[in-house]
Amino acid sequence: MNLNKSQADAVSHGKGPCITLAGPGSGKTLVITNRVYNLITKQHINASNILVITFTKAAALQMRERFVKMCGNKSYPVTFGTFHAVFFKILKYAYNYTAANIIKEEERQRFFKEIIHKYPLEIEDEGEFLIGIMSEISKVKNEYISIDNYYSTNCPEGVFRELFNSYEQFLINRRLIDFDDMLVYCYELFRARKDILKLWQDKYQYILIDEFQDINKLQYEVVKMLALPENNIFIVGDDDQSIYRFRGANPSIMLSFEKDYQDAQRVLLDTNYRCSGRILAGAFRVICNNKERFQKNITAFRELGEPIYVRRFEDVQREVNCIIDELRVYNQKGIEYTDMAVLFRTNTQPGLLVQKLMEFNIPFRMKDVMPNIYEHWIVRNIKAYIRIAMGSSARTDFLQIMNRPKRYLSRDAFNSDTVDFDELMEYYSDKSWVQERLDRLQFDLARLYDMAPYAGIQYIRKAVEYDKYLTEYAEYKNINAAELFDLLDEVQENSKAFKTYDQWFKYMEEYGNKLKEQSAKQQTERDGVVLSTIHASKGLEYKVVYIPDANEGIMPHHKSVLEPDIEEERRLFYVAMTRAKDYLHIYYSDERYNKQLEVSRFVSEMAVKT
């Protein structure tokens, strides 16, 4: 295999620590597999003493396959595995764990579903709440934070601590561990048992770590202990592609590596073999605006190629229509749909594009599970109002909307499967102020009865004051109300196409069924335009890439306010740009669901300075 000079330098590195900065498309997998082969065949290191750590099972398998292919007929017992696989292997020997000791995801979910009902929590969307709580518990473990010093963003601190401690006790009682425990237990084992640590230090004398920019604090602490005393630790990564801070990844660890290992050799893989010259240059102009990064100069191996296509649209509808037209043109020119990708900042953005792809029968695949916008609790509230207006007396519908906005109604007033307004009025006969609210609700429902969906949603939002409720809810939960209104704006805008509630309800049902069909189809079919979040696209490449919605508030995301947040958003944009090999389209709109938008700062940073 031919290697360029910097690749050869990395591959031939001898003893001691080494940091290899590997930009997009620079051949990092090639370097790692060749280095392992070099260690065995040129430096005469015992293959069983070499450990290669990756972040995903797929990456570990791919790397092992490439290494085996390189070795031809010879078989070498090198360990390739994820952090979790390696740490669990260590725990297996220490505590006799088996796969049966790892808690299954369904069991974990079932535990939290049962326990949260013991607390008087106002939960709008149970699924969303559970994801938030489990994510926070994972963060506490991965960052080794004392539970007494952690303040939850999903529920009161006291409740979170009880949930955390109850979960820990549940695991202990059943001799179970979760994936985060594998890190915690390994760290604690190595600190407490120097004899066990010594066994593993002798076993793994050469450690190679892929995607080092994604490492978290606990993983790094364990690796540092394991690498002692020789410190034959070879890390490969790109600080400019560190985009998983929300999972605990800490880019400052990579930036500080040379402080921890002052004798570390540094190698820069300075040639990009993926992107055309103009695409790489544009991406590099963006990422150079980050201050917390290694300064580096990357050159493109390929020719300049096509310019980056930046385009402004009046609104999102026109933006999506243009993407549809252009995807078909590229396909007619001979580019397979599988070689095209549309990359989004969040998994809620592709809704309108998905509808259009279905309409034009363009095959597509989704890298992420795309939530059905019509199953969101806000939309369920709107639908409940409309169903009651159309004659529903179901208790479940009334419970959804009874205090949205606040009417001071109690669940105790709804003690049968159906609801009767006369009985409600009787129940509150001693509270005239509640009866007034019930009168108003009946009046509003009567007004809603024969409206078109768009007008009906507008009436619920303004006259019924559902928008006011959302604002108060956002304040109570300490979240940005803009996210809730964005979702409702999109749903309302889409409802314009329907004249009656029945037509709208039928469409929502069909849309949900099509999404399920699409999800099932993806298990067997591989053809189609790839729709993906930028996070899920990392490590992949396509001939044609679209980055839509390049607007402030979307990229960078409106939650990103502090400088470290903006720098991570810029890294995300850089990752998105560098997925493109030949054609890169960056689009933005002036208006989205009746709101004026500004072009993303990253678009102006990309322009050539004159």
XYZ file of C-alpha atoms in Angstrom:
610
model
C 0.000 0.000 0.000
C 1.416 3.380 -1.017
C 1.533 5.891 1.815
C 2.278 9.598 1.626
C 5.055 10.995 3.836
C 2.881 12.002 6.806
C 1.015 8.670 6.720
C 4.342 6.822 6.631
C 5.609 8.890 9.600
C 2.581 7.907 11.660
C 2.755 4.255 10.666
C 6.458 3.925 11.527
C 6.253 5.697 14.905
C 8.066 3.610 17.499
C 7.701 3.661 21.277
C 6.059 6.341 23.395
C 3.034 8.585 22.865
C 1.986 9.952 19.482
C -0.848 12.242 18.395
C -1.915 11.944 14.756
C -4.160 14.750 13.534
C -6.312 13.208 10.808
C -8.563 15.567 8.879
C -11.553 14.354 6.833
C -10.643 11.970 4.021
C -6.980 11.783 5.078
C -6.769 7.994 5.431
C -6.851 7.480 9.198
C -8.152 3.891 8.973
C -5.357 3.143 6.495
C -2.843 4.566 8.960
C -4.138 2.604 11.963
C -4.259 -0.761 10.185
C -0.826 -0.200 8.601
C 0.630 0.862 11.939
C -0.621 -2.344 13.577
C 0.927 -4.369 10.754
C 4.164 -2.368 11.062
C 4.335 -2.970 14.832
C 4.087 -6.722 14.273
C 6.248 -7.193 11.176
C 8.835 -4.408 11.454
C 9.015 -3.629 15.175
C 8.445 -7.260 16.238
C 5.773 -6.521 18.808
C 3.681 -9.493 19.948
C 0.263 -9.113 18.240
C -1.578 -10.170 21.421
C -0.093 -7.106 23.186
C -1.760 -4.658 20.770
C -5.138 -3.049 21.530
C -7.101 -0.965 18.992
C -10.045 0.971 20.448
C -12.856 2.490 18.375
C -16.121 4.192 19.295
C -18.543 1.995 17.363
C -18.864 -1.731 16.798
C -19.123 -1.126 13.037
C -15.816 0.782 13.009
C -14.095 -2.000 14.997
C -15.371 -4.671 12.574
C -14.383 -2.622 9.516
C -10.895 -2.052 10.900
C -10.421 -5.718 11.791
C -11.582 -6.777 8.298
C -9.133 -4.394 6.613
C -6.311 -5.617 8.831
C -7.085 -9.293 8.163
C -7.179 -8.608 4.409
C -3.799 -6.863 4.656
C -2.260 -9.863 6.454
C -3.222 -12.344 3.739
C -2.884 -15.921 4.988
C -1.394 -15.009 8.369
C -3.572 -14.576 11.454
C -2.563 -12.218 14.255
C -4.426 -12.039 17.621
C -4.729 -8.229 17.770
C -7.641 -6.956 19.911
C -10.038 -4.645 18.042
C -12.982 -3.365 20.074
C -15.074 -0.473 21.333
C -14.417 1.139 24.717
C -17.413 -0.707 26.137
C -16.336 -4.083 24.715
C -12.786 -3.717 26.056
C -13.885 -2.498 29.491
C -16.518 -5.237 29.778
C -13.872 -7.836 28.943
C -11.817 -6.542 31.889
C -14.862 -6.694 34.192
C -15.690 -10.235 33.018
C -12.346 -11.475 34.336
C -12.610 -9.476 37.578
C -16.251 -10.152 38.496
C -17.269 -13.156 36.338
C -19.823 -11.063 34.461
C -21.567 -12.490 31.409
C -23.844 -10.869 28.818
C -26.761 -11.744 31.127
C -25.454 -9.138 33.601
C -25.987 -6.275 31.117
C -29.399 -4.693 31.568
C -31.540 -4.834 28.439
C -32.834 -1.531 27.089
C -36.485 -2.662 27.405
C -35.945 -3.543 31.073
C -34.303 -0.170 31.685
C -37.183 1.678 30.034
C -39.759 -0.390 31.940
C -38.099 0.465 35.269
C -38.224 4.210 34.625
C -41.771 4.090 33.224
C -42.965 2.456 36.424
C -41.030 4.594 38.896
C -41.799 8.061 37.486
C -45.501 7.597 38.274
C -44.636 7.569 41.978
C -43.809 11.266 41.790
C -46.184 14.225 41.231
C -44.493 15.311 38.003
C -46.113 17.323 35.216
C -45.045 15.292 32.183
C -46.305 16.333 28.752
C -44.508 13.664 26.755
C -43.458 10.567 28.700
C -41.079 9.311 25.985
C -39.275 12.653 25.786
C -39.048 12.855 29.584
C -37.607 9.339 29.895
C -34.964 10.044 27.242
C -33.994 13.218 29.121
C -33.709 11.471 32.503
C -31.720 8.499 31.165
C -29.407 10.868 29.279
C -28.746 12.829 32.485
C -28.010 9.652 34.461
C -25.573 8.642 31.727
C -23.898 12.069 31.963
C -23.522 11.800 35.761
C -21.800 8.418 35.392
C -19.615 9.273 32.383
C -18.330 12.497 33.910
C -18.019 10.884 37.350
C -20.072 13.654 38.937
C -21.229 13.390 42.547
C -25.014 13.039 42.483
C -25.200 15.627 45.296
C -23.562 18.218 43.023
C -25.717 17.586 39.950
C -28.728 19.736 39.088
C -31.233 18.173 36.714
C -32.814 20.080 33.834
C -35.721 17.616 33.560
C -37.145 17.501 37.085
C -36.566 18.848 40.630
C -33.128 17.972 42.053
C -34.581 15.920 44.909
C -36.675 13.835 42.533
C -33.724 13.268 40.188
C -31.521 12.066 43.035
C -34.226 9.647 44.152
C -34.636 8.368 40.595
C -30.864 7.959 40.241
C -30.455 6.153 43.577
C -33.489 3.922 42.960
C -32.083 2.918 39.571
C -28.662 2.158 41.072
C -30.284 0.027 43.792
C -32.384 -1.764 41.163
C -29.193 -2.686 39.278
C -27.333 -3.784 42.416
C -30.227 -5.972 43.629
C -30.291 -7.838 40.320
C -26.510 -7.863 39.777
C -26.930 -5.873 36.575
C -24.830 -3.156 34.972
C -25.539 -0.715 32.156
C -23.111 0.515 29.502
C -22.066 3.520 31.583
C -21.269 1.277 34.548
C -18.711 -0.546 32.409
C -16.622 2.635 32.405
C -17.254 3.526 36.050
C -16.545 0.030 37.372
C -13.399 -0.348 35.282
C -12.095 3.006 36.529
C -12.816 2.094 40.156
C -11.347 -1.393 39.725
C -8.041 -0.064 38.367
C -7.786 2.517 41.140
C -8.467 -0.019 43.876
C -6.584 -3.049 42.521
C -3.106 -2.205 41.252
C -2.394 -5.926 40.820
C -5.284 -6.325 38.355
C -4.259 -3.110 36.597
C -0.707 -4.508 36.223
C -2.047 -7.665 34.530
C -3.833 -5.594 31.882
C -0.889 -3.204 31.463
C 1.275 -6.236 30.684
C -1.381 -7.553 28.310
C -1.938 -4.331 26.316
C 1.474 -2.724 25.881
C 0.556 -0.827 22.683
C -2.735 1.069 22.571
C -4.170 2.740 19.461
C -7.322 4.878 19.728
C -9.439 5.956 16.768
C -11.625 9.126 16.768
C -9.852 10.373 19.880
C -11.641 13.731 19.690
C -14.813 11.946 20.895
C -13.300 10.603 24.125
C -14.835 11.504 27.495
C -13.181 12.107 30.847
C -13.689 8.622 32.322
C -12.570 6.784 29.186
C -9.405 8.868 29.108
C -8.621 8.256 32.790
C -8.889 4.472 32.299
C -6.750 4.566 29.127
C -4.067 6.643 30.870
C -3.824 4.065 33.660
C -3.751 1.192 31.177
C -0.955 2.805 29.120
C 1.432 3.124 32.068
C 4.358 2.836 32.513
C 5.601 2.811 28.894
C 2.883 5.165 27.557
C 2.846 3.519 24.140
C -0.382 5.324 23.332
C -1.093 6.240 19.713
C -4.133 8.483 19.226
C -5.762 9.419 15.931
C -8.440 12.061 15.558
C -9.472 15.488 14.370
C -10.297 18.188 16.897
C -12.190 20.000 14.117
C -14.648 17.086 13.983
C -15.445 16.873 17.696
C -19.251 17.102 17.621
C -20.487 14.896 20.469
C -20.225 17.172 23.489
C -23.853 16.359 24.331
C -22.735 12.737 24.904
C -19.888 13.756 27.186
C -17.155 13.989 24.535
C -14.617 16.591 25.554
C -12.493 18.125 22.749
C -10.198 19.797 25.293
C -8.810 16.338 26.173
C -7.281 16.024 22.722
C -6.108 19.638 22.761
C -4.338 18.988 26.092
C -2.830 15.615 25.128
C 0.642 17.101 24.594
C 0.525 18.645 28.080
C -0.189 15.228 29.578
C 2.447 13.598 27.361
C 5.129 16.210 26.788
C 7.340 13.811 24.840
C 4.520 12.989 22.372
C 5.342 13.040 18.679
C 2.825 14.972 16.537
C 1.950 13.924 12.985
C -0.435 15.826 10.703
C -2.147 13.872 7.931
C -2.249 16.896 5.692
C -3.791 15.559 2.461
C -7.532 15.250 1.898
C -8.329 12.560 -0.690
C -12.121 12.981 -0.544
C -13.240 16.519 -1.333
C -12.643 18.553 -4.458
C -10.343 21.557 -3.972
C -13.085 24.202 -3.785
C -15.170 22.248 -1.283
C -12.174 21.691 1.020
C -11.079 25.338 0.754
C -14.575 26.591 1.639
C -14.851 24.232 4.600
C -11.407 25.239 5.814
C -12.285 28.943 5.671
C -15.202 28.212 8.021
C -13.370 26.061 10.578
C -10.432 28.483 10.809
C -12.772 30.860 12.669
C -12.616 28.550 15.697
C -10.062 29.621 18.286
C -9.830 26.405 20.350
C -8.202 24.124 17.804
C -4.875 22.863 16.473
C -3.626 25.142 13.714
C -3.133 23.027 10.607
C -2.850 23.281 6.850
C -4.701 20.671 4.786
C -4.414 20.415 1.006
C -6.717 18.682 -1.459
C -5.344 15.794 -3.492
C -8.092 16.273 -6.083
C -8.631 19.093 -8.587
C -10.581 22.273 -7.814
C -13.842 20.891 -9.187
C -17.248 22.614 -9.093
C -17.893 25.720 -6.988
C -19.933 25.420 -3.790
C -23.521 26.290 -4.733
C -24.960 28.770 -2.221
C -28.548 29.850 -2.840
C -31.189 31.995 -1.112
C -34.935 31.231 -1.241
C -37.989 33.255 -0.298
C -39.321 30.440 1.898
C -38.783 26.818 2.905
C -41.346 25.495 0.412
C -39.349 26.875 -2.530
C -36.117 25.567 -1.009
C -37.527 22.024 -0.763
C -39.025 22.135 -4.271
C -35.619 23.122 -5.667
C -33.881 20.230 -3.884
C -36.449 17.787 -5.311
C -35.915 19.104 -8.864
C -32.123 18.976 -8.577
C -32.017 15.464 -7.107
C -33.927 14.224 -10.148
C -31.588 16.078 -12.528
C -28.484 14.567 -10.870
C -30.081 11.127 -11.145
C -30.851 11.677 -14.844
C -27.168 12.561 -15.331
C -26.223 9.129 -14.009
C -25.531 9.751 -10.308
C -27.199 7.085 -8.160
C -29.609 8.309 -5.483
C -27.491 6.434 -2.916
C -24.634 8.823 -3.734
C -26.682 11.861 -2.694
C -27.366 13.090 0.836
C -29.375 15.865 2.481
C -27.895 16.724 5.881
C -29.921 18.400 8.628
C -29.013 19.982 11.947
C -31.861 18.176 13.791
C -33.994 15.128 13.077
C -37.205 17.196 13.093
C -36.228 19.257 10.026
C -36.798 16.786 7.153
C -40.615 16.628 7.511
C -41.494 18.755 4.480
C -38.794 17.159 2.312
C -40.010 13.661 3.268
C -43.540 14.585 2.170
C -42.237 15.821 -1.199
C -40.004 12.786 -1.759
C -43.032 10.551 -1.173
C -45.115 12.702 -3.514
C -42.570 12.420 -6.362
C -41.722 8.756 -5.680
C -38.036 9.508 -5.128
C -36.514 6.687 -3.031
C -34.900 7.783 0.218
C -33.300 6.335 3.347
C -33.180 7.890 6.799
C -30.026 7.456 8.862
C -31.907 8.537 11.986
C -35.339 7.678 13.304
C -37.394 10.660 12.193
C -40.079 11.478 14.748
C -43.593 11.762 13.360
C -44.405 15.418 13.968
C -48.113 14.546 14.197
C -47.479 12.301 17.219
C -45.950 15.133 19.272
C -47.888 15.963 22.437
C -48.632 19.491 21.178
C -50.319 18.113 18.050
C -52.171 15.549 20.168
C -53.522 18.466 22.215
C -54.694 20.297 19.076
C -56.336 17.134 17.727
C -58.091 16.549 21.079
C -59.613 20.057 20.942
C -60.847 19.394 17.419
C -62.235 15.935 18.228
C -64.219 17.349 21.167
C -65.488 20.160 18.917
C -66.627 17.486 16.440
C -68.588 15.649 19.129
C -66.141 13.459 21.076
C -66.983 12.996 24.739
C -64.021 10.697 25.451
C -62.430 11.229 28.864
C -58.946 10.777 27.337
C -59.525 13.773 25.029
C -60.743 16.003 27.858
C -57.853 15.054 30.138
C -55.419 16.230 27.454
C -56.811 19.747 27.195
C -58.648 20.425 30.457
C -55.903 22.696 31.846
C -54.225 23.781 28.628
C -54.620 26.706 29.259
C -55.323 26.692 32.995
C -59.017 26.186 33.877
C -58.481 24.826 37.399
C -60.234 21.579 36.534
C -59.477 18.474 38.598
C -59.053 14.934 37.261
C -61.544 13.888 39.937
C -64.269 15.673 37.991
C -63.747 13.231 35.118
C -64.657 9.949 36.806
C -66.234 8.079 33.875
C -65.125 7.122 30.352
C -67.326 9.835 28.822
C -67.701 13.478 29.758
C -70.942 15.451 30.048
C -70.745 19.259 30.323
C -73.926 19.439 32.430
C -72.420 17.037 34.951
C -69.215 19.082 34.988
C -71.169 22.250 35.675
C -72.967 20.457 38.510
C -69.637 19.220 39.922
C -68.408 22.828 40.118
C -71.712 24.331 41.275
C -69.933 25.939 44.251
C -67.225 27.485 42.049
C -68.790 29.992 39.674
C -65.374 31.100 38.376
C -64.677 27.534 37.171
C -68.151 27.372 35.611
C -67.328 30.557 33.679
C -64.282 28.825 32.213
C -66.388 25.794 31.278
C -68.906 28.118 29.577
C -66.060 29.712 27.651
C -64.699 26.291 26.642
C -68.124 25.254 25.287
C -68.363 28.518 23.344
C -64.887 28.009 21.841
C -65.640 24.402 20.892
C -68.838 25.503 19.123
C -66.854 28.099 17.144
C -64.266 25.484 16.168
C -66.839 23.020 14.823
C -67.013 24.067 11.159
C -63.684 25.853 10.661
C -61.021 24.730 8.183
C -57.970 23.129 9.908
C -55.685 26.166 9.478
C -58.291 28.542 10.929
C -59.133 26.064 13.677
C -55.513 25.799 14.809
C -55.216 29.595 14.728
C -58.357 29.899 16.863
C -57.030 27.384 19.418
C -53.707 29.217 19.568
C -55.034 32.773 19.903
C -58.658 32.772 21.101
C -58.363 29.695 23.340
C -54.889 30.975 24.366
C -53.004 27.738 23.745
C -49.940 29.826 22.737
C -50.055 31.476 26.159
C -50.113 28.026 27.759
C -47.026 26.969 25.733
C -45.163 30.105 26.832
C -45.943 29.379 30.497
C -45.011 25.713 30.046
C -41.643 26.691 28.509
C -40.932 29.051 31.426
C -41.827 26.334 33.942
C -39.586 23.769 32.198
C -36.845 26.348 31.585
C -36.774 25.586 27.858
C -36.895 27.811 24.789
C -40.530 28.404 23.752
C -39.336 29.003 20.168
C -38.865 25.243 19.685
C -42.476 24.555 20.635
C -43.788 27.343 18.422
C -41.633 26.222 15.486
C -43.244 22.796 15.617
C -46.758 24.211 15.886
C -46.066 26.712 13.081
C -44.976 23.870 10.802
C -48.058 21.778 11.562
C -50.348 24.756 11.046
C -48.667 25.696 7.770
C -49.019 22.125 6.463
C -52.725 22.114 7.387
C -53.425 24.853 4.797
C -53.772 22.167 2.119
C -56.944 20.735 3.730
C -60.489 22.115 3.771
C -61.966 19.906 6.486
C -60.801 18.298 9.715
C -61.649 14.857 8.317
C -59.329 15.408 5.329
C -56.535 16.596 7.643
C -56.961 13.691 10.073
C -56.943 11.209 7.195
C -53.733 12.744 5.804
C -52.003 12.547 9.211
C -52.926 8.873 9.525
C -51.659 8.094 5.998
C -48.441 10.046 6.640
C -47.792 8.028 9.815
C -48.375 4.757 7.956
C -46.005 5.801 5.148
C -43.293 6.662 7.672
C -43.664 3.202 9.237
C -43.542 1.582 5.791
C -40.433 3.578 4.948
C -38.783 2.516 8.193
C -39.580 -1.157 7.512
C -38.388 -0.862 3.896
C -34.996 0.417 5.020
C -34.248 -2.935 6.629
C -34.179 -4.606 3.201
C -33.579 -1.829 0.634
C -30.412 0.211 0.295
C -31.380 2.453 -2.637
C -32.343 6.061 -2.115
C -31.262 9.580 -1.227
C -29.815 9.601 2.298
C -31.544 11.913 4.781
C -29.415 12.291 7.876
C -28.559 14.538 10.759
C -25.028 15.871 10.529
C -24.143 13.915 13.671
C -25.120 10.602 12.048
C -23.305 11.437 8.780
C -19.836 11.671 10.343
C -17.351 9.332 8.667
C -19.477 8.998 5.514
C -19.082 10.553 2.059
C -21.313 11.274 -0.950
C -20.874 12.663 -4.456
C -23.687 15.176 -3.875
C -24.474 16.828 -0.529
C -27.197 19.336 0.359
C -27.117 21.397 3.559
C -30.543 23.090 3.727
C -31.770 25.632 6.297
C -28.373 27.342 6.678
C -29.989 30.023 8.818
C -29.217 31.593 12.175
C -31.195 29.747 14.832
C -30.855 26.473 12.945
C -27.103 26.480 12.166
C -25.901 27.585 14.627
C -28.787 26.241 16.708
C -30.632 28.816 18.800
C -29.638 26.963 21.979
C -25.987 27.692 21.217
C -25.143 30.992 22.863
C -21.753 30.652 24.561
C -18.546 30.607 22.536
C -17.816 26.874 23.137
C -21.325 26.107 21.847
C -20.822 28.223 18.720
C -17.469 26.530 18.080
C -19.146 23.110 18.265
C -21.831 24.287 15.833
C -19.080 25.467 13.485
C -17.449 22.033 13.720
C -20.813 20.488 12.810
C -21.056 22.693 9.726
C -17.483 21.735 8.801
C -18.310 18.026 9.149
C -21.385 18.502 6.921
C -19.394 20.305 4.225
C -16.633 17.712 4.171
C -19.043 14.824 3.507
C -19.233 16.115 -0.110
C -16.864 14.767 -2.747
C -17.982 16.544 -5.948
C -21.068 18.741 -5.460
C -21.999 20.774 -2.397
C -25.217 22.812 -2.149
C -25.816 25.136 0.814
C -29.319 26.657 0.882
C -31.092 29.102 3.173
C -34.474 30.861 3.310
C -35.676 34.351 4.103
C -38.775 33.052 5.834
C -39.870 29.891 7.646
C -43.505 29.477 8.686
C -44.188 33.232 8.761
C -40.964 34.068 10.621
C -38.173 36.118 9.086
C -34.775 34.442 9.072
C -31.170 35.523 8.681
C -28.521 33.646 6.755
C -26.130 31.612 8.928
C -22.878 33.331 9.889
C -21.091 30.212 8.599
C -22.168 31.008 5.042
C -20.452 34.397 5.144
C -17.373 32.850 6.788
C -17.147 30.451 3.842
C -16.827 33.251 1.276
C -13.421 34.157 -0.151
C -12.150 37.319 1.560
C -11.252 40.063 -0.913
